[in-house]
Backbone as a printed PyTorch tensor [residue, N CA C, xyz], in Angstrom:
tensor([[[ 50.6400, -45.2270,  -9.6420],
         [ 50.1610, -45.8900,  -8.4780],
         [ 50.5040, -47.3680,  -8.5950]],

        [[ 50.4060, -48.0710,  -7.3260],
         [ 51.1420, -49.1410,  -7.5860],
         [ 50.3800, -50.5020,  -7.0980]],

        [[ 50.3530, -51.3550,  -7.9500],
         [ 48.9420, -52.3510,  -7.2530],
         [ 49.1540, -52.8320,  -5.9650]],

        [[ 47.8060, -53.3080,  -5.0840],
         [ 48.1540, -53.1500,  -4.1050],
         [ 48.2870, -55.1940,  -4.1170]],

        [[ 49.5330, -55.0600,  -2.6800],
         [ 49.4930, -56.7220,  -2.4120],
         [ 48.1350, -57.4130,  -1.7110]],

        [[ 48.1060, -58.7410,  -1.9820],
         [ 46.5800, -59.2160,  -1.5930],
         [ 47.1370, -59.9350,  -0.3740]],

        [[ 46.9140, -59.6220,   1.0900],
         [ 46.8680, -60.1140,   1.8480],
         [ 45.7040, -60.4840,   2.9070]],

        [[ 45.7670, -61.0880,   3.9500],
         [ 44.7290, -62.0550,   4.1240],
         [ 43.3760, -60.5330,   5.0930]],

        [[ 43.9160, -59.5130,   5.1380],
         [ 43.1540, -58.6730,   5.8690],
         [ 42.7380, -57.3800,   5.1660]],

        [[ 42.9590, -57.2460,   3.6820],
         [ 42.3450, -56.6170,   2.6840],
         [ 43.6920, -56.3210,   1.8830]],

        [[ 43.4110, -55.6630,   0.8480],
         [ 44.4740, -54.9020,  -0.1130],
         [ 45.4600, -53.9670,   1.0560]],

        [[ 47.2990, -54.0940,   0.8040],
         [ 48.2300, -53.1860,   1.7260],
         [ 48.4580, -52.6050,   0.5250]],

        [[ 48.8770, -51.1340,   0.6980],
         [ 49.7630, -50.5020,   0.0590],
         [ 51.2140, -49.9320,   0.6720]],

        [[ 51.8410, -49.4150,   0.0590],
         [ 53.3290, -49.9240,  -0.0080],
         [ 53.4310, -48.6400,   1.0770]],

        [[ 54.3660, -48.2150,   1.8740],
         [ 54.9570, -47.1710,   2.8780],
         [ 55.1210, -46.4380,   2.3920]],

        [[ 56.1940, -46.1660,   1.5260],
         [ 56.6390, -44.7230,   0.8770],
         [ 55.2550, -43.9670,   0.3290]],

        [[ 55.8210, -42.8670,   0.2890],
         [ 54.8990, -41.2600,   0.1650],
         [ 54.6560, -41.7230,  -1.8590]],

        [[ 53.6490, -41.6840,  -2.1790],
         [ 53.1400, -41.6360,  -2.9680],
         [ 54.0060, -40.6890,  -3.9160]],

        [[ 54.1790, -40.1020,  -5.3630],
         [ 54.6080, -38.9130,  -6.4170],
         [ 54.3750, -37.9580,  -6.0110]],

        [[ 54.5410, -36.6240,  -6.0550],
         [ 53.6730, -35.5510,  -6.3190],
         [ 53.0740, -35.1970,  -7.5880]],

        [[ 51.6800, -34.5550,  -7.3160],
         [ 50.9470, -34.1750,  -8.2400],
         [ 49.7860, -35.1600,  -7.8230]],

        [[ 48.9340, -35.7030,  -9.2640],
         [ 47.8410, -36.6310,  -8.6140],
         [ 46.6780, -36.0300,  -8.7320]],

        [[ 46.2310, -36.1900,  -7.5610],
         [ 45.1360, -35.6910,  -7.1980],
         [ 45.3900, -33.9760,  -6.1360]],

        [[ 46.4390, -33.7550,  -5.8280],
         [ 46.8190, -32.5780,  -4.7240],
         [ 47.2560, -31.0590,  -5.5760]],

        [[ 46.4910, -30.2110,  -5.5200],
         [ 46.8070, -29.1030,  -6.1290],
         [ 48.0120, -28.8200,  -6.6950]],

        [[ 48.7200, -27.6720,  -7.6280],
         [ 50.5520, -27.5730,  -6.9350],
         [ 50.3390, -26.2790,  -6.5040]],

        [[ 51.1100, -26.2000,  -5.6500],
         [ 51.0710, -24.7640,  -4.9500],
         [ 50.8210, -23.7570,  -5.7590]],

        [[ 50.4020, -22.9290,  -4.8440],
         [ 49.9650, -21.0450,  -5.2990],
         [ 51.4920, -20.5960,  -5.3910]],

        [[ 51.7600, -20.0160,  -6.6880],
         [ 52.5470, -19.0540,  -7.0490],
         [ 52.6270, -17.1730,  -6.3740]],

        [[ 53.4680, -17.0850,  -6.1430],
         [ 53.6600, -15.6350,  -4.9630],
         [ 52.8590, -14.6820,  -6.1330]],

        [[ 51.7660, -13.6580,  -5.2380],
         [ 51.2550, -12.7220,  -6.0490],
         [ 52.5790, -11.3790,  -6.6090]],

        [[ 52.7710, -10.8630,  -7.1330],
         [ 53.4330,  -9.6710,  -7.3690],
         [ 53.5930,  -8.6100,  -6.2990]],

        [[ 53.8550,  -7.9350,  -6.0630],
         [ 54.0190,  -6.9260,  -5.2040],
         [ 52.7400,  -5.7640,  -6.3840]],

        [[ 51.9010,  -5.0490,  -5.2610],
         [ 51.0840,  -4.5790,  -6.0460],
         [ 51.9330,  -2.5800,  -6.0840]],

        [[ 51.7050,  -2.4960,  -7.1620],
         [ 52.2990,  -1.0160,  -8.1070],
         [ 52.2550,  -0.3490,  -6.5840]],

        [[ 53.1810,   1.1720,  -6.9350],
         [ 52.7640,   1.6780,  -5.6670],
         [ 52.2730,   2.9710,  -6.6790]],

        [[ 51.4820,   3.5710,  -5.7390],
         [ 50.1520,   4.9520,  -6.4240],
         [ 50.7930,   5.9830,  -6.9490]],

        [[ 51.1170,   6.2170,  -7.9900],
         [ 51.7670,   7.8930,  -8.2250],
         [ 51.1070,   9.0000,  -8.1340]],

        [[ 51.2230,   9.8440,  -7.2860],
         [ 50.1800,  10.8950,  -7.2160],
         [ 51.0810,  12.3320,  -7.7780]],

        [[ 49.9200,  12.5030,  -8.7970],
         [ 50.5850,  13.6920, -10.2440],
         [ 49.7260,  15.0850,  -9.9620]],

        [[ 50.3840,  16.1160,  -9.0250],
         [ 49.7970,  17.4310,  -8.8740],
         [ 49.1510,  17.6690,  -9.7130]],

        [[ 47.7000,  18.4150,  -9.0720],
         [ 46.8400,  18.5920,  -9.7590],
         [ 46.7930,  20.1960, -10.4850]],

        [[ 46.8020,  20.8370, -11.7480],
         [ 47.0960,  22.0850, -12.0540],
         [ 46.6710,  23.1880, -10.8440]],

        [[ 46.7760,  23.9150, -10.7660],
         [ 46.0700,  25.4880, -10.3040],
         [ 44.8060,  25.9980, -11.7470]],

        [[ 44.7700,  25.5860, -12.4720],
         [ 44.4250,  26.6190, -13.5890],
         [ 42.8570,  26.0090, -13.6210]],

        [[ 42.2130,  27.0180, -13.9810],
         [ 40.8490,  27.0380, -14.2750],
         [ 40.1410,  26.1080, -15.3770]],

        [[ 40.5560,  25.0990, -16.1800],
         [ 40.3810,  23.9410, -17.1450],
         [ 38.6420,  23.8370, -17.2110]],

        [[ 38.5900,  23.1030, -18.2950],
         [ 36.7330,  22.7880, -18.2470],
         [ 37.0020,  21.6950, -17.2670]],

        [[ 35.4210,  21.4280, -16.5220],
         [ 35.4600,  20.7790, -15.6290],
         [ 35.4350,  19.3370, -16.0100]],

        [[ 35.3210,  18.1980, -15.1880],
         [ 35.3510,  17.2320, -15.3540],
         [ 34.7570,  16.6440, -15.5700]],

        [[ 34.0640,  15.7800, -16.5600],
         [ 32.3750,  15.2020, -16.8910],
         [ 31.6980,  14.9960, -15.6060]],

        [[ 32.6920,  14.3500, -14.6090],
         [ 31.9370,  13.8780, -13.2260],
         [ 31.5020,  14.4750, -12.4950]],

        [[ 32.0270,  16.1210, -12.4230],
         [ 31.8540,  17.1020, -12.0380],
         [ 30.4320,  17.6190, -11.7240]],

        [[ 29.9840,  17.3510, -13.1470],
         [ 28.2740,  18.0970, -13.2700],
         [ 27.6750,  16.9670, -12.2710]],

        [[ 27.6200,  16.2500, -12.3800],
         [ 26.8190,  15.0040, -11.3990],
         [ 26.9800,  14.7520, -10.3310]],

        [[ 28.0360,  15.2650,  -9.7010],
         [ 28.2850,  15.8110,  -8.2580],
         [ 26.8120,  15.6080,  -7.2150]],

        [[ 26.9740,  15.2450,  -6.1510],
         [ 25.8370,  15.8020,  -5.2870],
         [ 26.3250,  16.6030,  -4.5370]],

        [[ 25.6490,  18.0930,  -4.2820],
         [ 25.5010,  18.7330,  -3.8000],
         [ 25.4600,  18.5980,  -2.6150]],

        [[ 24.3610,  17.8030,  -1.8110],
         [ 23.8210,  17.5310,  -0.7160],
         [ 24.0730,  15.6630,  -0.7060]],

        [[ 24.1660,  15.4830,   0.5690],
         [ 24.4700,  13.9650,   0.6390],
         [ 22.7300,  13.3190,   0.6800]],

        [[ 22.8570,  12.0790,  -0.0370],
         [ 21.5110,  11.4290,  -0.0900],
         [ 20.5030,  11.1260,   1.4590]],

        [[ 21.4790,  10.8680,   2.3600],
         [ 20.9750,  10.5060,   3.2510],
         [ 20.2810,  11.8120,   4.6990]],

        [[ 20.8050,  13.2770,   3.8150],
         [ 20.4820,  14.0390,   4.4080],
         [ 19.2430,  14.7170,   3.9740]],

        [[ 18.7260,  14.1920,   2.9540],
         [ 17.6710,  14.7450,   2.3880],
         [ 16.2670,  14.4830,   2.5070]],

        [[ 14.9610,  15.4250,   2.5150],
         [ 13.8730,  14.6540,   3.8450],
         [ 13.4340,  14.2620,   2.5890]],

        [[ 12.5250,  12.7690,   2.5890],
         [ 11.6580,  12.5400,   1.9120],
         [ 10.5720,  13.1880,   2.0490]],

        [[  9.8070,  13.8470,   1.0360],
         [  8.3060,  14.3480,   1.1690],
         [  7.3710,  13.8170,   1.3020]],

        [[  6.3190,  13.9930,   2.3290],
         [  5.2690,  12.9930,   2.5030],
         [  4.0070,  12.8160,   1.4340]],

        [[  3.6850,  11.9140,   1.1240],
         [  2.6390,  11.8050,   0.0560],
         [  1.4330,  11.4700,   0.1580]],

        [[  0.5300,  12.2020,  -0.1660],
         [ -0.7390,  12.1800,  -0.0680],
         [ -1.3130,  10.7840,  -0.2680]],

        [[ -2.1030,   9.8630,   0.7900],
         [ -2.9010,   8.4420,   0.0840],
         [ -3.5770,   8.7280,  -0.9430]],

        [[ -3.4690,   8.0500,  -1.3450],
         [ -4.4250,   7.9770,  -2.4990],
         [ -5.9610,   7.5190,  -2.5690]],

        [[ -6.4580,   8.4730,  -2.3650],
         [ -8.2110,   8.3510,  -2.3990],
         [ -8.3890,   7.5890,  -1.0400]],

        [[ -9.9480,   7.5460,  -0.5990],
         [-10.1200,   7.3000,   0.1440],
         [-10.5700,   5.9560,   0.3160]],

        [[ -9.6770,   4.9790,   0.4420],
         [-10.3100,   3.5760,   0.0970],
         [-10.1710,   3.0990,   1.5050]],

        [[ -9.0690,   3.2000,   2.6480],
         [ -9.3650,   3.3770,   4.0180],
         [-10.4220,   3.7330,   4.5800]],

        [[-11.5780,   4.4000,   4.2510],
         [-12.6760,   5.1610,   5.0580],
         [-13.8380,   4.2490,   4.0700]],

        [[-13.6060,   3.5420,   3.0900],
         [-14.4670,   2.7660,   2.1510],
         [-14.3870,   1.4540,   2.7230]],

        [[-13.0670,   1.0450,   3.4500],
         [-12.9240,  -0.4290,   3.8490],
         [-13.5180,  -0.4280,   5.3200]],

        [[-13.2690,   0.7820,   6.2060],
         [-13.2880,   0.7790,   7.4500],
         [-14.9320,   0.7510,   7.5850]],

        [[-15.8490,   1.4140,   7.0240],
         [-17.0190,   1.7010,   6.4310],
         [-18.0200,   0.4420,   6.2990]],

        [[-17.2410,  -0.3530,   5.5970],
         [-17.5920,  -2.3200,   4.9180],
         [-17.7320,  -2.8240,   6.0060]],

        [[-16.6720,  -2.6280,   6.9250],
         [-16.0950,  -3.5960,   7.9860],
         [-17.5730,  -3.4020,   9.1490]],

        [[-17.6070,  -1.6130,   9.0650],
         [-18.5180,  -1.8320,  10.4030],
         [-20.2060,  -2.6510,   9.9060]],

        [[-20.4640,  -2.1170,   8.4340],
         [-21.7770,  -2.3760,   8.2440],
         [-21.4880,  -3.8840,   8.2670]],

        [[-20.3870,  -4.7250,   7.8760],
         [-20.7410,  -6.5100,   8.1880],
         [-20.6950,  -6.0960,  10.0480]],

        [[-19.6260,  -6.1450,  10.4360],
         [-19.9210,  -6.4430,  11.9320],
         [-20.9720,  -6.1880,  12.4900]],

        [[-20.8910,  -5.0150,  12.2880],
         [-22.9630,  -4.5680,  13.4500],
         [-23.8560,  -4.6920,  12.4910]],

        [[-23.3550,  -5.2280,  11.6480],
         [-25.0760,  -5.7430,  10.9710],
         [-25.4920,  -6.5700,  11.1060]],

        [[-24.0320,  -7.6160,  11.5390],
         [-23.9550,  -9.1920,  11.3430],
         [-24.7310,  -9.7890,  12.7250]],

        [[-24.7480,  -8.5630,  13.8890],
         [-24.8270,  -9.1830,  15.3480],
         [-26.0740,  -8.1000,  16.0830]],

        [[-27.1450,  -7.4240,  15.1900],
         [-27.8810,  -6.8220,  14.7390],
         [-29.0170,  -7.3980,  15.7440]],

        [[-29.2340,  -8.7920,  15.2380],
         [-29.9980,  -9.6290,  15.7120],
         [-29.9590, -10.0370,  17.3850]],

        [[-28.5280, -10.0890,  17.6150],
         [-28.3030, -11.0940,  18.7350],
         [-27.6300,  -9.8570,  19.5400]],

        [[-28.2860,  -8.6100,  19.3530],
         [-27.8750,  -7.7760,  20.6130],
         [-28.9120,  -6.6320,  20.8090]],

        [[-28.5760,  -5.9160,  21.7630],
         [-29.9020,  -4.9230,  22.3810],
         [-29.7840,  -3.7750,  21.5660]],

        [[-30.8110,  -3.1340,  21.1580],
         [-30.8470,  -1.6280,  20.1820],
         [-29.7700,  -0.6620,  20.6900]],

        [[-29.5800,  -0.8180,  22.2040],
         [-28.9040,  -0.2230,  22.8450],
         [-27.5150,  -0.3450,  22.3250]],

        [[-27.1800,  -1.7140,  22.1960],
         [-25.6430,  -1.6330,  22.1700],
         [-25.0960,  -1.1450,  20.9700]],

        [[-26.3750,  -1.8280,  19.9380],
         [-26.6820,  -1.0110,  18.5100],
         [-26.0370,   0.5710,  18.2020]],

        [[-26.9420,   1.2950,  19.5250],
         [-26.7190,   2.9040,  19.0510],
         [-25.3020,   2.9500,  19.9600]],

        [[-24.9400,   2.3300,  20.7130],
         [-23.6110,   2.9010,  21.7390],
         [-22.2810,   2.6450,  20.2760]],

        [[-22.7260,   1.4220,  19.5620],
         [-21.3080,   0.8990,  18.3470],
         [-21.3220,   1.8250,  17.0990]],

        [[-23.4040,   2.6110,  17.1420],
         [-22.8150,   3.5790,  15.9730],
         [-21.9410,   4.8110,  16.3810]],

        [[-22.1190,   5.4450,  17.5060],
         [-21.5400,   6.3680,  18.3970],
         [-20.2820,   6.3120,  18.3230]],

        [[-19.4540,   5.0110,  18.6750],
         [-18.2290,   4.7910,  18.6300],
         [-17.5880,   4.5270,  17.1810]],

        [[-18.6820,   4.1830,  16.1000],
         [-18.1300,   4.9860,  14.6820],
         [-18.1130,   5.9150,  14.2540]],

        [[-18.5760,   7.0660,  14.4470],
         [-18.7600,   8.2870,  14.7550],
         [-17.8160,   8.8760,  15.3900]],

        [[-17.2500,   8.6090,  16.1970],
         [-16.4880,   9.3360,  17.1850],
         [-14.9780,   8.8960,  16.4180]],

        [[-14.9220,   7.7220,  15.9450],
         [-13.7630,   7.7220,  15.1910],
         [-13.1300,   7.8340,  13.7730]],

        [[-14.4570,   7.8720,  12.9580],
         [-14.7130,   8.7710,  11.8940],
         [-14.3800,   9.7910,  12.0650]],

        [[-14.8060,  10.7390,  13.2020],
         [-14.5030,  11.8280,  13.6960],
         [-13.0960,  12.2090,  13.4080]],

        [[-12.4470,  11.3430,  14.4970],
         [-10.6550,  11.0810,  14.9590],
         [ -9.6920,  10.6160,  13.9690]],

        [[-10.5190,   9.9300,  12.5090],
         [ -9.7570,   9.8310,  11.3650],
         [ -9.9350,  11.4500,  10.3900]],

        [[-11.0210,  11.7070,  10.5720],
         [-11.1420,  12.7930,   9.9930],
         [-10.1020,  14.2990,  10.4430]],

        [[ -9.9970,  14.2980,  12.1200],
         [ -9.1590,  15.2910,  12.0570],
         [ -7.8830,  15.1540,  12.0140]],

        [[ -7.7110,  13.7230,  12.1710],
         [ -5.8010,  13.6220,  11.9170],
         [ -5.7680,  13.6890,  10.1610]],

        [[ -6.4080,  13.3180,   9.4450],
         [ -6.6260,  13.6890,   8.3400],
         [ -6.0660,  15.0800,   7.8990]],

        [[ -7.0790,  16.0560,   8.7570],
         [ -7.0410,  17.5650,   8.4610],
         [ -5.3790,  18.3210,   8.8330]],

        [[ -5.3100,  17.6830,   9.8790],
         [ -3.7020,  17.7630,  10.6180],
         [ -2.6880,  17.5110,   9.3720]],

        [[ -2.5550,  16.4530,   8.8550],
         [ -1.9490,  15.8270,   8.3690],
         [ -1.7330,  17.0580,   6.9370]],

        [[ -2.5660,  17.2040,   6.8720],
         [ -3.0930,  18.5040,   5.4510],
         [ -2.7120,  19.7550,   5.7550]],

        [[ -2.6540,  19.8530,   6.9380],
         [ -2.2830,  21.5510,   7.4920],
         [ -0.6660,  21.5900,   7.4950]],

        [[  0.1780,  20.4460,   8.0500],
         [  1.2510,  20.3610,   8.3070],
         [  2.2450,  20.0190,   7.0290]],

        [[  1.5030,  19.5530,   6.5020],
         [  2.4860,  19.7120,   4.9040],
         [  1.8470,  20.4130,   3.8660]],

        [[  0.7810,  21.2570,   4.2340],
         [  0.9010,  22.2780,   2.9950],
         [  0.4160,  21.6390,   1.5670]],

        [[ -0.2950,  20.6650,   1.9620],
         [ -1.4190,  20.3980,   0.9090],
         [ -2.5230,  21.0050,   0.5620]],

        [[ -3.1240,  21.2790,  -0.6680],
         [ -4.5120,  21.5880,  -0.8250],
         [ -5.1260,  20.7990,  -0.0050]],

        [[ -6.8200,  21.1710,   0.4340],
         [ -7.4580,  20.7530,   1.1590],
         [ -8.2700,  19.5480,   0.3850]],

        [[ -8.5650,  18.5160,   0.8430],
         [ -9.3930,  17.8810,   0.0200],
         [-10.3500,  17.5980,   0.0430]],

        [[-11.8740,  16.9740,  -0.3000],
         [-12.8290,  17.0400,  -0.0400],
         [-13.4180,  16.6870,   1.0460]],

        [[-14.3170,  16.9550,   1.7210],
         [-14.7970,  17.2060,   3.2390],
         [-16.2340,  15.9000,   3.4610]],

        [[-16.4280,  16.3300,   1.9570],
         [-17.7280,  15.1470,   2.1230],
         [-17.9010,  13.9940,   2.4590]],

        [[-16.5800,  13.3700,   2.2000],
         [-16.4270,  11.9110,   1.9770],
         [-16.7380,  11.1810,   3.4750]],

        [[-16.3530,  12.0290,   4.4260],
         [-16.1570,  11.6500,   6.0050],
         [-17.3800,  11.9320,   6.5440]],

        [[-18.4580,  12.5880,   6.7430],
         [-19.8430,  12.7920,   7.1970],
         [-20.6360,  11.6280,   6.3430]],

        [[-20.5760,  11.6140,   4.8990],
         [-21.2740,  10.2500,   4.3680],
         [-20.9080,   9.2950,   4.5740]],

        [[-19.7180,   8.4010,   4.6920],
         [-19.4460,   7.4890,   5.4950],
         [-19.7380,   7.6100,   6.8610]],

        [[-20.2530,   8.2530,   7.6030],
         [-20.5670,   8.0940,   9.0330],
         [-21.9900,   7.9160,   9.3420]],

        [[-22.7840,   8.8700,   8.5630],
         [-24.1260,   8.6110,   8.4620],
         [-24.5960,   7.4690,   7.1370]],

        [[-23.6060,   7.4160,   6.1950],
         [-24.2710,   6.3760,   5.4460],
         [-23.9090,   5.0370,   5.9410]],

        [[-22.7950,   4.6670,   6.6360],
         [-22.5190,   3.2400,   7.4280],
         [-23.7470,   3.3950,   8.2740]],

        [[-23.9830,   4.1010,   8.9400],
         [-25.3230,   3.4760,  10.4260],
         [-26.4190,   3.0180,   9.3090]],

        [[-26.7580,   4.3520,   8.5930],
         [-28.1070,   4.3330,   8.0820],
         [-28.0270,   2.7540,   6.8970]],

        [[-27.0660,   2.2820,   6.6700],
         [-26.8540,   1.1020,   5.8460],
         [-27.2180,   0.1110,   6.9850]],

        [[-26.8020,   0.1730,   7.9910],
         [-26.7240,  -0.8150,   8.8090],
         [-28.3910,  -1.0220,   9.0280]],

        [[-28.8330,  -0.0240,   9.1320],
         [-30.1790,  -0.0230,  10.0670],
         [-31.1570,  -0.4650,   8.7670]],

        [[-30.7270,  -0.4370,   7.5270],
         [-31.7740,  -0.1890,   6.1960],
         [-31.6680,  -2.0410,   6.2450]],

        [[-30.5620,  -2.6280,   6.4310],
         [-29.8350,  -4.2250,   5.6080],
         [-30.5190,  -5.1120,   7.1380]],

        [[-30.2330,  -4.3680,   8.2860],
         [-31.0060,  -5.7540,   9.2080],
         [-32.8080,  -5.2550,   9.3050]],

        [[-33.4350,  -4.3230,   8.8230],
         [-34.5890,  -4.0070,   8.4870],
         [-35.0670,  -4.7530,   7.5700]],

        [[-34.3680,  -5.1100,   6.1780],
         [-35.0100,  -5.9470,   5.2310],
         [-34.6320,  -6.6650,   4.9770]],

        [[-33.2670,  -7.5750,   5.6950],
         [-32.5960,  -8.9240,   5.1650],
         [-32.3300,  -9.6930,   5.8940]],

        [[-32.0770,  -8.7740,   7.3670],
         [-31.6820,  -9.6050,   8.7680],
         [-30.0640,  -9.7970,   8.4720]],

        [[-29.9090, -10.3420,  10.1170],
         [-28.3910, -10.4530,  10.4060],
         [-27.7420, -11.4770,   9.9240]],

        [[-28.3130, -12.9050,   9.7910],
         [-27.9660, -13.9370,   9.1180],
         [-27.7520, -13.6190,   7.2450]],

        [[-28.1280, -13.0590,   6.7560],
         [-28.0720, -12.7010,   5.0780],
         [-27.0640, -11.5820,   5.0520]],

        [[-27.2840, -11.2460,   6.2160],
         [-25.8320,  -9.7860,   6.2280],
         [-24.7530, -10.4080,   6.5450]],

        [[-24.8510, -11.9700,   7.5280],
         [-23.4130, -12.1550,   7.8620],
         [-22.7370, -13.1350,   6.5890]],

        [[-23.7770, -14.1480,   6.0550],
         [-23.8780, -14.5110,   4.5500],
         [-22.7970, -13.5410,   3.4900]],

        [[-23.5340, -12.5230,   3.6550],
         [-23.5030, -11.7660,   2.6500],
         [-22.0880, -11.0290,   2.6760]],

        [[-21.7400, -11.2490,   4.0300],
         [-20.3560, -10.4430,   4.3810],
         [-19.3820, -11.3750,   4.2000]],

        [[-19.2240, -12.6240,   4.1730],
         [-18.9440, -13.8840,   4.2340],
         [-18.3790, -13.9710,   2.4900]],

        [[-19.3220, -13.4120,   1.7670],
         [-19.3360, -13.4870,   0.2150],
         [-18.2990, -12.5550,  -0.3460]],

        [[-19.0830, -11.6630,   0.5970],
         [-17.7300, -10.0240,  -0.1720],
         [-16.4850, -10.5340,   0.5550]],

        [[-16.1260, -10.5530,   1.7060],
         [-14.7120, -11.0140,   1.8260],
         [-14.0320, -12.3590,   1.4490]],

        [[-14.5850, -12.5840,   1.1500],
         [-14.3670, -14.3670,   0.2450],
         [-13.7260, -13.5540,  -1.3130]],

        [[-14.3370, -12.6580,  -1.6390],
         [-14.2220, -12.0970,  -2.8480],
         [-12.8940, -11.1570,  -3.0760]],

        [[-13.1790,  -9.9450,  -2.2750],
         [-12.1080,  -9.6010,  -1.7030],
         [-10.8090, -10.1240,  -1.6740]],

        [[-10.5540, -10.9640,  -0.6930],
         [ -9.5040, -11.6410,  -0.7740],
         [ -9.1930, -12.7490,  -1.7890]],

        [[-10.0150, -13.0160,  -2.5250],
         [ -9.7170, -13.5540,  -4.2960],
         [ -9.1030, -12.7840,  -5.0230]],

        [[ -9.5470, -11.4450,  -5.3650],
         [ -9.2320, -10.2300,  -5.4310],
         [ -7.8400,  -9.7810,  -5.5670]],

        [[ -7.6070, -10.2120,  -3.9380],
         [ -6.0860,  -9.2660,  -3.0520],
         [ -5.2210, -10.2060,  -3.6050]],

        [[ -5.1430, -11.7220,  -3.6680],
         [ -4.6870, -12.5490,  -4.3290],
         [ -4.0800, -12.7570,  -5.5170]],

        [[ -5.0040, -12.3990,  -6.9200],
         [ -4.8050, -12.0990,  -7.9040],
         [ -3.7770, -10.9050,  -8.2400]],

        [[ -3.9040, -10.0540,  -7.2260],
         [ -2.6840,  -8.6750,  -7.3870],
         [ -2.2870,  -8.4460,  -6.9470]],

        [[ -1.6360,  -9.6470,  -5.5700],
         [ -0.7780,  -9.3350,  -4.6160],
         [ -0.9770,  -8.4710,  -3.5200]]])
């Protein structure tokens, strides 16, 4: 490189094209022409098979049904259960007995509606049956919880109290993702 002259409007450098090389790559060299494929008849004869052979799929992956799997325990009908005794326990106070028995009704009725898609669900894939109990005690033990907790603690210590367990809960869900 060649110093530059000092003239009155900064450093000029000279016209001509600079060397090659420098700072500018040098060109890409031509790739090869790539082999062409020889294809070598394959015997007729009966040979041991090919290691790859055994591992073959049979059936393509994407045609194959996944089997449906049973939940695991009933912790859905344990959460759904929580949920109603904070809510209508929580508002226990600040509503009519009436609306009381119309919200246990409508847990009931969908206890019900979890319970027989449940049974569905069991008939159609050919599962053992599983226990029956779990769904009548959650239906009568959520009201009868409800009615026992604003009887001796009131709605304010239930909504407290609901306030605590899901505070907890979600400490909980946290810790294990």
């Amino acid at each position: 490189m060649s110093d530059p002259r000092q003239e009155p409007g900064g450093p000029q450098y000279r016209d001509e094209p600079e060397a090659v090389g420098g700072y500018e790559p040098p060109a890409p060299e031509p790739l090869p022409p790539p082999p062409r494929p020889t294809v070598e008849p394959v015997p007729d004869e009966d040979g041991p098979p090919v290691a790859a052979e055994r591992f073959r799929r049979t059936t393509p992956a994407r045609r194959k049904v996944i089997p449906a799997r049973r939940g695991g325990g009933h912790w859905r009908l344990l959460a759904g259960t929580l949920t109603y005794v904070m809510v209508v326990g929580g508002m226990a106070d600040y509503v009519d007995p009436g609306t009381r028995a119309v919200a246990h009704l409508v847990f009931w009725v969908l206890i019900g509606a979890a319970f027989l898609i449940s049974t569905e669900r069991e008939r159609r894939h050919d599962w053992p049956a599983a226990p029956r109990w779990p769904w009548p005690a959650a239906a009568l033990g959520g009201a009868l919880a409800v009615e026992v907790l604003v009887l001796l603690v009131g709605s304010p210590a239930i909504i407290v109290g609901s306030l605590i367990l899901l505070g907890l809960g979600l400490f909980v869900l946290m810790l294990f993702g």
